[in-house]
PDB file of C-alpha atoms in Angstrom:
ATOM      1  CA  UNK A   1     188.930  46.234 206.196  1.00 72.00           C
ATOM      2  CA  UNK A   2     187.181  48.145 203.444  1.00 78.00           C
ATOM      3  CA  UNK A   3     184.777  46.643 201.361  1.00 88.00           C
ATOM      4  CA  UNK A   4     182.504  47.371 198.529  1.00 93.00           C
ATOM      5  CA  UNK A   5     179.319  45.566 197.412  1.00 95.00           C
ATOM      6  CA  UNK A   6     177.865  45.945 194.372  1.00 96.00           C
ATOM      7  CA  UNK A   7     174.550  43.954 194.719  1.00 96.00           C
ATOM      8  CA  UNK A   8     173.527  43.532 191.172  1.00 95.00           C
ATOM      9  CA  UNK A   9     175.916  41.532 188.896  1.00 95.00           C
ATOM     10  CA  UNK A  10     173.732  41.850 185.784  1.00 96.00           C
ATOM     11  CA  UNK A  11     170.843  44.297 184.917  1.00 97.00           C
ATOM     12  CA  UNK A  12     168.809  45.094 181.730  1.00 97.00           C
ATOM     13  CA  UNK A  13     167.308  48.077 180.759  1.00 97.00           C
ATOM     14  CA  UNK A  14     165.489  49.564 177.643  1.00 97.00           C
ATOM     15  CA  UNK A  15     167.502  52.272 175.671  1.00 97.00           C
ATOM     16  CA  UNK A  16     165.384  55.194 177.213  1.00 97.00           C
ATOM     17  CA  UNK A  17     164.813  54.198 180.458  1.00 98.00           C
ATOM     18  CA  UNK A  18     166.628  55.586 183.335  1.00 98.00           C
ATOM     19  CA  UNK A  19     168.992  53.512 185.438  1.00 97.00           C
ATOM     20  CA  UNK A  20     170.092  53.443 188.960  1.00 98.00           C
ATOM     21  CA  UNK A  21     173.293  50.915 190.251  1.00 98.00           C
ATOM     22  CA  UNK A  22     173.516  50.431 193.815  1.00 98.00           C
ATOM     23  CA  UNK A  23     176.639  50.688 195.560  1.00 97.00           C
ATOM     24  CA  UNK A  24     177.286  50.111 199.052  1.00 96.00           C
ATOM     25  CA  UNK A  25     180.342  50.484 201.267  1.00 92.00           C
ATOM     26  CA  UNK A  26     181.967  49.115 204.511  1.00 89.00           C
ATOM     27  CA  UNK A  27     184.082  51.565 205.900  1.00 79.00           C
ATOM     28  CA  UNK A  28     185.482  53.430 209.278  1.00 70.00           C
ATOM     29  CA  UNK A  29     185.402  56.714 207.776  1.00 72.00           C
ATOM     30  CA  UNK A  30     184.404  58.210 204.776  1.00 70.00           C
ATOM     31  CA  UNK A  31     186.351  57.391 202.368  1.00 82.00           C
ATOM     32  CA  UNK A  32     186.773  58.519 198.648  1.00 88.00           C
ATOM     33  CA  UNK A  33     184.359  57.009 196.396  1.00 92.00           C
ATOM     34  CA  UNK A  34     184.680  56.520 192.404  1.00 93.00           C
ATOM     35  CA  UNK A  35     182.732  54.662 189.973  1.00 97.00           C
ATOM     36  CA  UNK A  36     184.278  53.401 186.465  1.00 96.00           C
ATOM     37  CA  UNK A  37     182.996  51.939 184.031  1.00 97.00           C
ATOM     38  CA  UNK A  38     184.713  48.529 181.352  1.00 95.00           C
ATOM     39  CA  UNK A  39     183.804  48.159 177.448  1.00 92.00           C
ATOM     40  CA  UNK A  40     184.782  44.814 176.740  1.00 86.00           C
ATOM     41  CA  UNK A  41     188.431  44.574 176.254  1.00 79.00           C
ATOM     42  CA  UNK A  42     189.276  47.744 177.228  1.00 84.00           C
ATOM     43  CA  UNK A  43     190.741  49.345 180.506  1.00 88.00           C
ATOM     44  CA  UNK A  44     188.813  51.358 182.869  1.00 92.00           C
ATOM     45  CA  UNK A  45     187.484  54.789 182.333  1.00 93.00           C
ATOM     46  CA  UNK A  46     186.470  57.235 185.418  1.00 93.00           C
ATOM     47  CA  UNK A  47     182.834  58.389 185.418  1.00 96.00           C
ATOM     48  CA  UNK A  48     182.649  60.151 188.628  1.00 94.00           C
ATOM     49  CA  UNK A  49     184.344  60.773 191.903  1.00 92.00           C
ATOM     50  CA  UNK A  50     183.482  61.946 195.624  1.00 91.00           C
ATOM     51  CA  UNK A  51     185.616  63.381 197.669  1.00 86.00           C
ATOM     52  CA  UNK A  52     183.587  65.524 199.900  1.00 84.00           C
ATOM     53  CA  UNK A  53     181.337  68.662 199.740  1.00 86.00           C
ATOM     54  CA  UNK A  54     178.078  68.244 198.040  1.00 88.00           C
ATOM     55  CA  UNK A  55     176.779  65.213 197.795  1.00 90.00           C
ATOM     56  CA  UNK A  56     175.277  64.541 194.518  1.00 96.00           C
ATOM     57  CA  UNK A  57     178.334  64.512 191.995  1.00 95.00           C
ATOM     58  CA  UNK A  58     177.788  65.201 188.266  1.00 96.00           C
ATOM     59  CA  UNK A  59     180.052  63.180 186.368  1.00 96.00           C
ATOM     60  CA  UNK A  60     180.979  62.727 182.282  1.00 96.00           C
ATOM     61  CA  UNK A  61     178.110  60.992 179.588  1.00 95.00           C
ATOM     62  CA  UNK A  62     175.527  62.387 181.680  1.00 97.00           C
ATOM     63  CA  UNK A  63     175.488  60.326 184.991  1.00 98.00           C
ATOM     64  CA  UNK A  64     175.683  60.902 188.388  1.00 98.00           C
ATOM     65  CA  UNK A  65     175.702  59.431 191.844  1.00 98.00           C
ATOM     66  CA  UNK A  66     174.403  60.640 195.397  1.00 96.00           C
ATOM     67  CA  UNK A  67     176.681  59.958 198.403  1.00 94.00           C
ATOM     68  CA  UNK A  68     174.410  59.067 201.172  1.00 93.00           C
ATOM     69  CA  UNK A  69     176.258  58.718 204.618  1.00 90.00           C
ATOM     70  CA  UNK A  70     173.606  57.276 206.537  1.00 90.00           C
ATOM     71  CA  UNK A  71     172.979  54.425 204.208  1.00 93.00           C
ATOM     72  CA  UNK A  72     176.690  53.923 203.179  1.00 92.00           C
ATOM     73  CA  UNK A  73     175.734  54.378 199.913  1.00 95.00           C
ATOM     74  CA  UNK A  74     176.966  55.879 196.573  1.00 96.00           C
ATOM     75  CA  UNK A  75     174.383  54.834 193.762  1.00 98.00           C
ATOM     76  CA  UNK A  76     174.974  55.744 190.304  1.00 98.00           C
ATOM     77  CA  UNK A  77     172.136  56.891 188.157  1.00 98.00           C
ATOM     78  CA  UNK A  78     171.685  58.096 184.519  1.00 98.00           C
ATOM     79  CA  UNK A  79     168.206  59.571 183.359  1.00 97.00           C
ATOM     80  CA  UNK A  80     167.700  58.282 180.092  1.00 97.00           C
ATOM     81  CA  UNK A  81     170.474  55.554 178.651  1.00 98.00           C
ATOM     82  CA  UNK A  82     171.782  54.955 175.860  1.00 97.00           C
ATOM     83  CA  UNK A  83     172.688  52.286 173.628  1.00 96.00           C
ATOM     84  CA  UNK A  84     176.477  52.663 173.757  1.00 95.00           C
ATOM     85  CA  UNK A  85     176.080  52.714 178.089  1.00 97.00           C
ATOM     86  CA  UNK A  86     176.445  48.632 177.807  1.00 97.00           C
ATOM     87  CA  UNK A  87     179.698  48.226 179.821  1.00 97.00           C
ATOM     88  CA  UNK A  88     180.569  46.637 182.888  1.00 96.00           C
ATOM     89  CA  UNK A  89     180.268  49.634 186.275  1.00 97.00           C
ATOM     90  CA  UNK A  90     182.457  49.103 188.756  1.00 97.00           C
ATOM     91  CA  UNK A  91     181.900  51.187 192.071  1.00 96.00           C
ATOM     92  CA  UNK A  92     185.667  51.658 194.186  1.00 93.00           C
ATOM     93  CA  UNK A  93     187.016  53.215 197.379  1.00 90.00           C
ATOM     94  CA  UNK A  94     189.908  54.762 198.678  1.00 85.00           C
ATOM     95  CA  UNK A  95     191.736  56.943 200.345  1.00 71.00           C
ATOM     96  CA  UNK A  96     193.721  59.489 198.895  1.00 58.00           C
ATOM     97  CA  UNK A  97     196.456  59.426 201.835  1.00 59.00           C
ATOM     98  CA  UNK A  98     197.027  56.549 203.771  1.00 58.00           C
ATOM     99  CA  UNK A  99     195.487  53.105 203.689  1.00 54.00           C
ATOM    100  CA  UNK A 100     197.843  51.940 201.719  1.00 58.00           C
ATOM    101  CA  UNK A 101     196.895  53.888 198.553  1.00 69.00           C
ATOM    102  CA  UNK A 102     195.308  51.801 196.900  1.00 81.00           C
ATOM    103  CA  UNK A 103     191.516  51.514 195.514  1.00 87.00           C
ATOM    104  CA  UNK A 104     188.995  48.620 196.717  1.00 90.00           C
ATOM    105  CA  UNK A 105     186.557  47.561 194.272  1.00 94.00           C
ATOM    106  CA  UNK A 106     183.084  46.224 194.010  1.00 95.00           C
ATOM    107  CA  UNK A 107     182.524  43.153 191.710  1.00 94.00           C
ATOM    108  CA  UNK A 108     180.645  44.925 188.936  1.00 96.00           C
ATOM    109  CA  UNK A 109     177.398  45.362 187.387  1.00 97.00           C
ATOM    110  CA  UNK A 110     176.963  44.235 184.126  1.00 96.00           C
ATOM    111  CA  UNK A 111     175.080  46.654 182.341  1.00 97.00           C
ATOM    112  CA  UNK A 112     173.158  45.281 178.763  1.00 97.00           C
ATOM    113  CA  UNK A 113     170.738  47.845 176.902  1.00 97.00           C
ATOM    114  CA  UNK A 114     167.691  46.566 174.504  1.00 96.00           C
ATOM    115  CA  UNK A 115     167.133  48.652 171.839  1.00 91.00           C
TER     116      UNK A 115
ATOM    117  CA  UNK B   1     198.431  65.479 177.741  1.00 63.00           C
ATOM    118  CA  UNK B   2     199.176  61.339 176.825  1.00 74.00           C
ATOM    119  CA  UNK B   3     197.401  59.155 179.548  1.00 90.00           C
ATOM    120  CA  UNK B   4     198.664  55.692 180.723  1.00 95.00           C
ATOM    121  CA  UNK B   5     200.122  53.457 178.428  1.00 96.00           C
ATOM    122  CA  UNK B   6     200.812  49.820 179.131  1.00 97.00           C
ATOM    123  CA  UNK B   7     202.435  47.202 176.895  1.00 97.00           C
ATOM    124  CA  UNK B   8     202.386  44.843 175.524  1.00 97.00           C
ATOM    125  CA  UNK B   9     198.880  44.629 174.462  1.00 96.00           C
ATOM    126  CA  UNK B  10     198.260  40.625 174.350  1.00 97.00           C
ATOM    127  CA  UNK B  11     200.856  38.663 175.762  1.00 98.00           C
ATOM    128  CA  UNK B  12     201.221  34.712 175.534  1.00 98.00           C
ATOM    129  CA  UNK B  13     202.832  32.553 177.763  1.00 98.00           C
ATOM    130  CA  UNK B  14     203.615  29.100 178.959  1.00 98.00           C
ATOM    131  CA  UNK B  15     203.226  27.481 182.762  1.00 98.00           C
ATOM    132  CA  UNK B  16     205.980  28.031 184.397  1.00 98.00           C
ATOM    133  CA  UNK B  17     207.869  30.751 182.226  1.00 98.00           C
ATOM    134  CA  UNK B  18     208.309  34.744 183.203  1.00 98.00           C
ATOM    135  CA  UNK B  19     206.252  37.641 182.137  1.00 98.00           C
ATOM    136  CA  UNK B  20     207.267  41.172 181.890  1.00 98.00           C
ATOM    137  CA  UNK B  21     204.758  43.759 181.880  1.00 98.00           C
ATOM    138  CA  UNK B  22     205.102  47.126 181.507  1.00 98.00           C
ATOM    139  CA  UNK B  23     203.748  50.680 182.423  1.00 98.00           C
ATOM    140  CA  UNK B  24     204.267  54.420 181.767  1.00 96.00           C
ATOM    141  CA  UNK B  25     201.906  56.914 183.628  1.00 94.00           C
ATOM    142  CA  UNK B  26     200.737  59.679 183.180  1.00 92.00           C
ATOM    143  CA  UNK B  27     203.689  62.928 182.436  1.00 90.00           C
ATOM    144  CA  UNK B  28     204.750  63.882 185.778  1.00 85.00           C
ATOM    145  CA  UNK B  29     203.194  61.099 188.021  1.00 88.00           C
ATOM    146  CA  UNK B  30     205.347  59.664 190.254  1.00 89.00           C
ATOM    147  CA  UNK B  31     203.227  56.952 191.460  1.00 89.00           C
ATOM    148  CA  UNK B  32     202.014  53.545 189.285  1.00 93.00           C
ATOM    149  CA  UNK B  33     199.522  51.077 190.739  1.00 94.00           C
ATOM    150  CA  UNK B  34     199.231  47.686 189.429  1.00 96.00           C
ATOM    151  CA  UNK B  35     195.605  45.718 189.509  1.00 96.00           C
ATOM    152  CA  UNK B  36     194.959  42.064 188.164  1.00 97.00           C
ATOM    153  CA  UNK B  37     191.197  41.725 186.790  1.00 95.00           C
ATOM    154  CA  UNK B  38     190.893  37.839 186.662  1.00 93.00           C
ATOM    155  CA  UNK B  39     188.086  36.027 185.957  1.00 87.00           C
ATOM    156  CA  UNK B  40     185.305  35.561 188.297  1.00 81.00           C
ATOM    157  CA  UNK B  41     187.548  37.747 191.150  1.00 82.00           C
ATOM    158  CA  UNK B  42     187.429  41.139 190.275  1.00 87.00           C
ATOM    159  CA  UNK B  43     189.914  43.578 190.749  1.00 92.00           C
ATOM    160  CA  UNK B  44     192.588  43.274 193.040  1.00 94.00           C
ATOM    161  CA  UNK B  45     194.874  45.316 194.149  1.00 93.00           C
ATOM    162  CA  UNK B  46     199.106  44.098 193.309  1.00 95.00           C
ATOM    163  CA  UNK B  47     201.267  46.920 194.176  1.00 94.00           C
ATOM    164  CA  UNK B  48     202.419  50.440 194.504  1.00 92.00           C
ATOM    165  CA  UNK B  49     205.118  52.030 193.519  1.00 92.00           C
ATOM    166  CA  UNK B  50     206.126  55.365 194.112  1.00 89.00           C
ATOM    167  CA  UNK B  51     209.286  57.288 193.892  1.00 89.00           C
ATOM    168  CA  UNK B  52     211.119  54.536 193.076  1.00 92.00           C
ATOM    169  CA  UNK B  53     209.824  51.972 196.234  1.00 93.00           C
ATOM    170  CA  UNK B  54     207.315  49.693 196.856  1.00 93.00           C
ATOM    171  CA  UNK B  55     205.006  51.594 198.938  1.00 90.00           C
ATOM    172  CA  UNK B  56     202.367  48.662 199.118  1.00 90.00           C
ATOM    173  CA  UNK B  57     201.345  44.965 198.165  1.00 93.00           C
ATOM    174  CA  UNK B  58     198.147  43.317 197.463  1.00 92.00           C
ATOM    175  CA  UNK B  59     197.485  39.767 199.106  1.00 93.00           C
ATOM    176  CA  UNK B  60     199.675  38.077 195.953  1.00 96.00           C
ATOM    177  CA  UNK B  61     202.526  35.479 196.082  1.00 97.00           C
ATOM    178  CA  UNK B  62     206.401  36.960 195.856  1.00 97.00           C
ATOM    179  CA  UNK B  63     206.659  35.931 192.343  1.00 97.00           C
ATOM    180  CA  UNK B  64     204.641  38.731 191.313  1.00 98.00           C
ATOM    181  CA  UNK B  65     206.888  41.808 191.543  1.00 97.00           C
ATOM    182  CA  UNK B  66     208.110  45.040 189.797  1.00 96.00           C
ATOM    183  CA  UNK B  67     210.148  47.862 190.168  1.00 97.00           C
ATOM    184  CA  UNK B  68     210.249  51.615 189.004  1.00 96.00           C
ATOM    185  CA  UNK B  69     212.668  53.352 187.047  1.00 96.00           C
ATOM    186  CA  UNK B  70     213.503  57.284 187.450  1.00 95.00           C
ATOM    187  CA  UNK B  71     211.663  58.284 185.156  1.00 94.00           C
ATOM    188  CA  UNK B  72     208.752  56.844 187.108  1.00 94.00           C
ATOM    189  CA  UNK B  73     207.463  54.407 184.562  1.00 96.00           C
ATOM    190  CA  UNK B  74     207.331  50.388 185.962  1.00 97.00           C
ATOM    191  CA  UNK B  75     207.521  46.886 185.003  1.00 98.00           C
ATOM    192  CA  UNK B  76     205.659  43.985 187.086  1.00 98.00           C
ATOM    193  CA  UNK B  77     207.456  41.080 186.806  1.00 98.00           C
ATOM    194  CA  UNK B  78     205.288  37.082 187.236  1.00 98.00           C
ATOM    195  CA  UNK B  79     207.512  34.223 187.708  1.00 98.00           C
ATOM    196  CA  UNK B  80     206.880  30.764 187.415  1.00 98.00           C
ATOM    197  CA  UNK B  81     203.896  31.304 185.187  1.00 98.00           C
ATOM    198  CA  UNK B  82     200.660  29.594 186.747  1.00 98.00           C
ATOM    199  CA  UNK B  83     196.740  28.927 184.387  1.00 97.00           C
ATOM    200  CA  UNK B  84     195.398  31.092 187.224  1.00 96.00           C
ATOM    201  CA  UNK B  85     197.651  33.842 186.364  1.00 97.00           C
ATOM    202  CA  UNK B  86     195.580  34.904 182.760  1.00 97.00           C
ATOM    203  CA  UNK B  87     193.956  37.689 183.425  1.00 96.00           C
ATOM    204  CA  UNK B  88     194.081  41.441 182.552  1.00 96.00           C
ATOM    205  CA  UNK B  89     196.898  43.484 184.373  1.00 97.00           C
ATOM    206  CA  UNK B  90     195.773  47.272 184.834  1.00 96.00           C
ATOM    207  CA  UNK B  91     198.510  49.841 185.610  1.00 96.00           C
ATOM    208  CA  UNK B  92     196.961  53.329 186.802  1.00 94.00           C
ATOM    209  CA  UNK B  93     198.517  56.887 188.168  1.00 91.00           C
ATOM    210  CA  UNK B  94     196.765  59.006 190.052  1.00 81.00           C
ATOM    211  CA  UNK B  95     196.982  62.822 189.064  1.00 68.00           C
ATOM    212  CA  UNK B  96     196.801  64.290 192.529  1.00 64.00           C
ATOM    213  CA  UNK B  97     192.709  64.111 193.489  1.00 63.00           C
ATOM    214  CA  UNK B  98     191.070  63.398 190.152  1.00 64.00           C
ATOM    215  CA  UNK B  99     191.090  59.909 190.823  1.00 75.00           C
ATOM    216  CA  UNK B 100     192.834  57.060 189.388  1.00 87.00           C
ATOM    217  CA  UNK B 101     194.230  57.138 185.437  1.00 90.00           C
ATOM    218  CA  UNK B 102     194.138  53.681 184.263  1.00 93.00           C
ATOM    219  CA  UNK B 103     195.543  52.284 180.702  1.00 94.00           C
ATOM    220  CA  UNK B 104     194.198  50.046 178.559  1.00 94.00           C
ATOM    221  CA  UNK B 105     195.848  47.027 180.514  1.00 95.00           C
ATOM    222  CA  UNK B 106     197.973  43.854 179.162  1.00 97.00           C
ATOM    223  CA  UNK B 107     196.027  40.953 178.607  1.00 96.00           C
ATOM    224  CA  UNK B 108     197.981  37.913 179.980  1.00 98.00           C
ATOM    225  CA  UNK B 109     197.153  34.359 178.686  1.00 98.00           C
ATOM    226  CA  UNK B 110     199.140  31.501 179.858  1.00 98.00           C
ATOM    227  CA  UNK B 111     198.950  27.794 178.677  1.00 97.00           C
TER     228      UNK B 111
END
């Protein structure tokens, strides 16, 4: 069965710093890879998606995240954050066809920024 | 182009009662997913619905279930209203390979 692990359930960094969440997957092939991201309250908003092609994927407010296959890995990473990044990231897979349809998803990552 | 809208927003209950939840995706979107974000277990996957039939089912108990209308959007139905059931019900389409569309969910409290 698929499975995603999202190591880190909180992490702290200073508004300015750069950030990197680590996301790593348990699959038979390679499947379709998405990370969202929660403000409080609120539903869940699509940062980025892999489907296949180059492997580093640019995605909206400035992140991205690198598929590596040899490392089942899809990290997300964001130069320089910002204040108004403190959400919860969720990292998902899925397939687009088959396997049910539906999306597997890692536990989180709490993300707080100090000003 | 209006995205996923789910309703109601908040929605109170007591053990034991029903809850009616609803969902209309995206324009054009045949397919609705429904996810339960409880506390301390994530998000989990509920059902599928497309074209009218079930397609798939999460690992939940038969008194969770739904349907969808023609015009594509759903309702997931929760019977018999159990404390563990409070938690934030996320309905999402999926506009062909641009990933999942979610809405803003229904928050479920029961008492």
């Amino acid at each position: 069965a698929q499975s995603v692990t999202q190591p880190d359930i909180h992490i702290t960094v200073s508004e300015g710093a750069s950030l990197e969440l680590r996301c790593n997957y348990s699959y038979g092939a390679t499947p379709y890879l998405f990370w969202y991201v929660q403000s409080p309250g609120q539903g869940l908003q699509l940062l980025l998606k892999y489907f296949s092609g180059d492997t580093l994927v640019q995605g909206i407010k400035g992140f991205e995240a690198e598929f590596k296959r040899s490392q089942s890995s899809f990290n997300l990473r964001k130069p320089s954050v910002h204040w108004s990044d403190a959400a919860e990231y969720f990292c998902a897979v899925g397939l687009l066809t088959g396997g049910g349809n539906k999306l597997t998803f890692g536990t989180g990552t709490q993300l707080k920024v100090e000003l | 182009e209006a995205g996923v809208t789910q309703s109601p927003t908040h929605l109170i209950k007591t053990r034991g009662q029903q809850a009616t939840l609803r969902c209309s995706p995206i324009s054009g979107h045949t397919s609705v997913y429904w996810y339960q974000q409880a506390l301390g277990l994530g998000l989990q996957f509920l059902l599928w619905y497309d074209e009218g039939e079930e397609r798939n089912r999460g690992n939940f108990p038969p008194r969770f279930s739904g349907r969808q209308f023609p015009n594509y959007s759903s309702e997931l139905n929760v019977n018999a209203l159990e404390l563990e059931d409070s938690a934030l019900y996320l309905c999402a389409s999926r506009p062909g390979e641009s990933g999942y569309t979610f809405g803003s969910g229904t928050r479920l409290t029961v008492v």
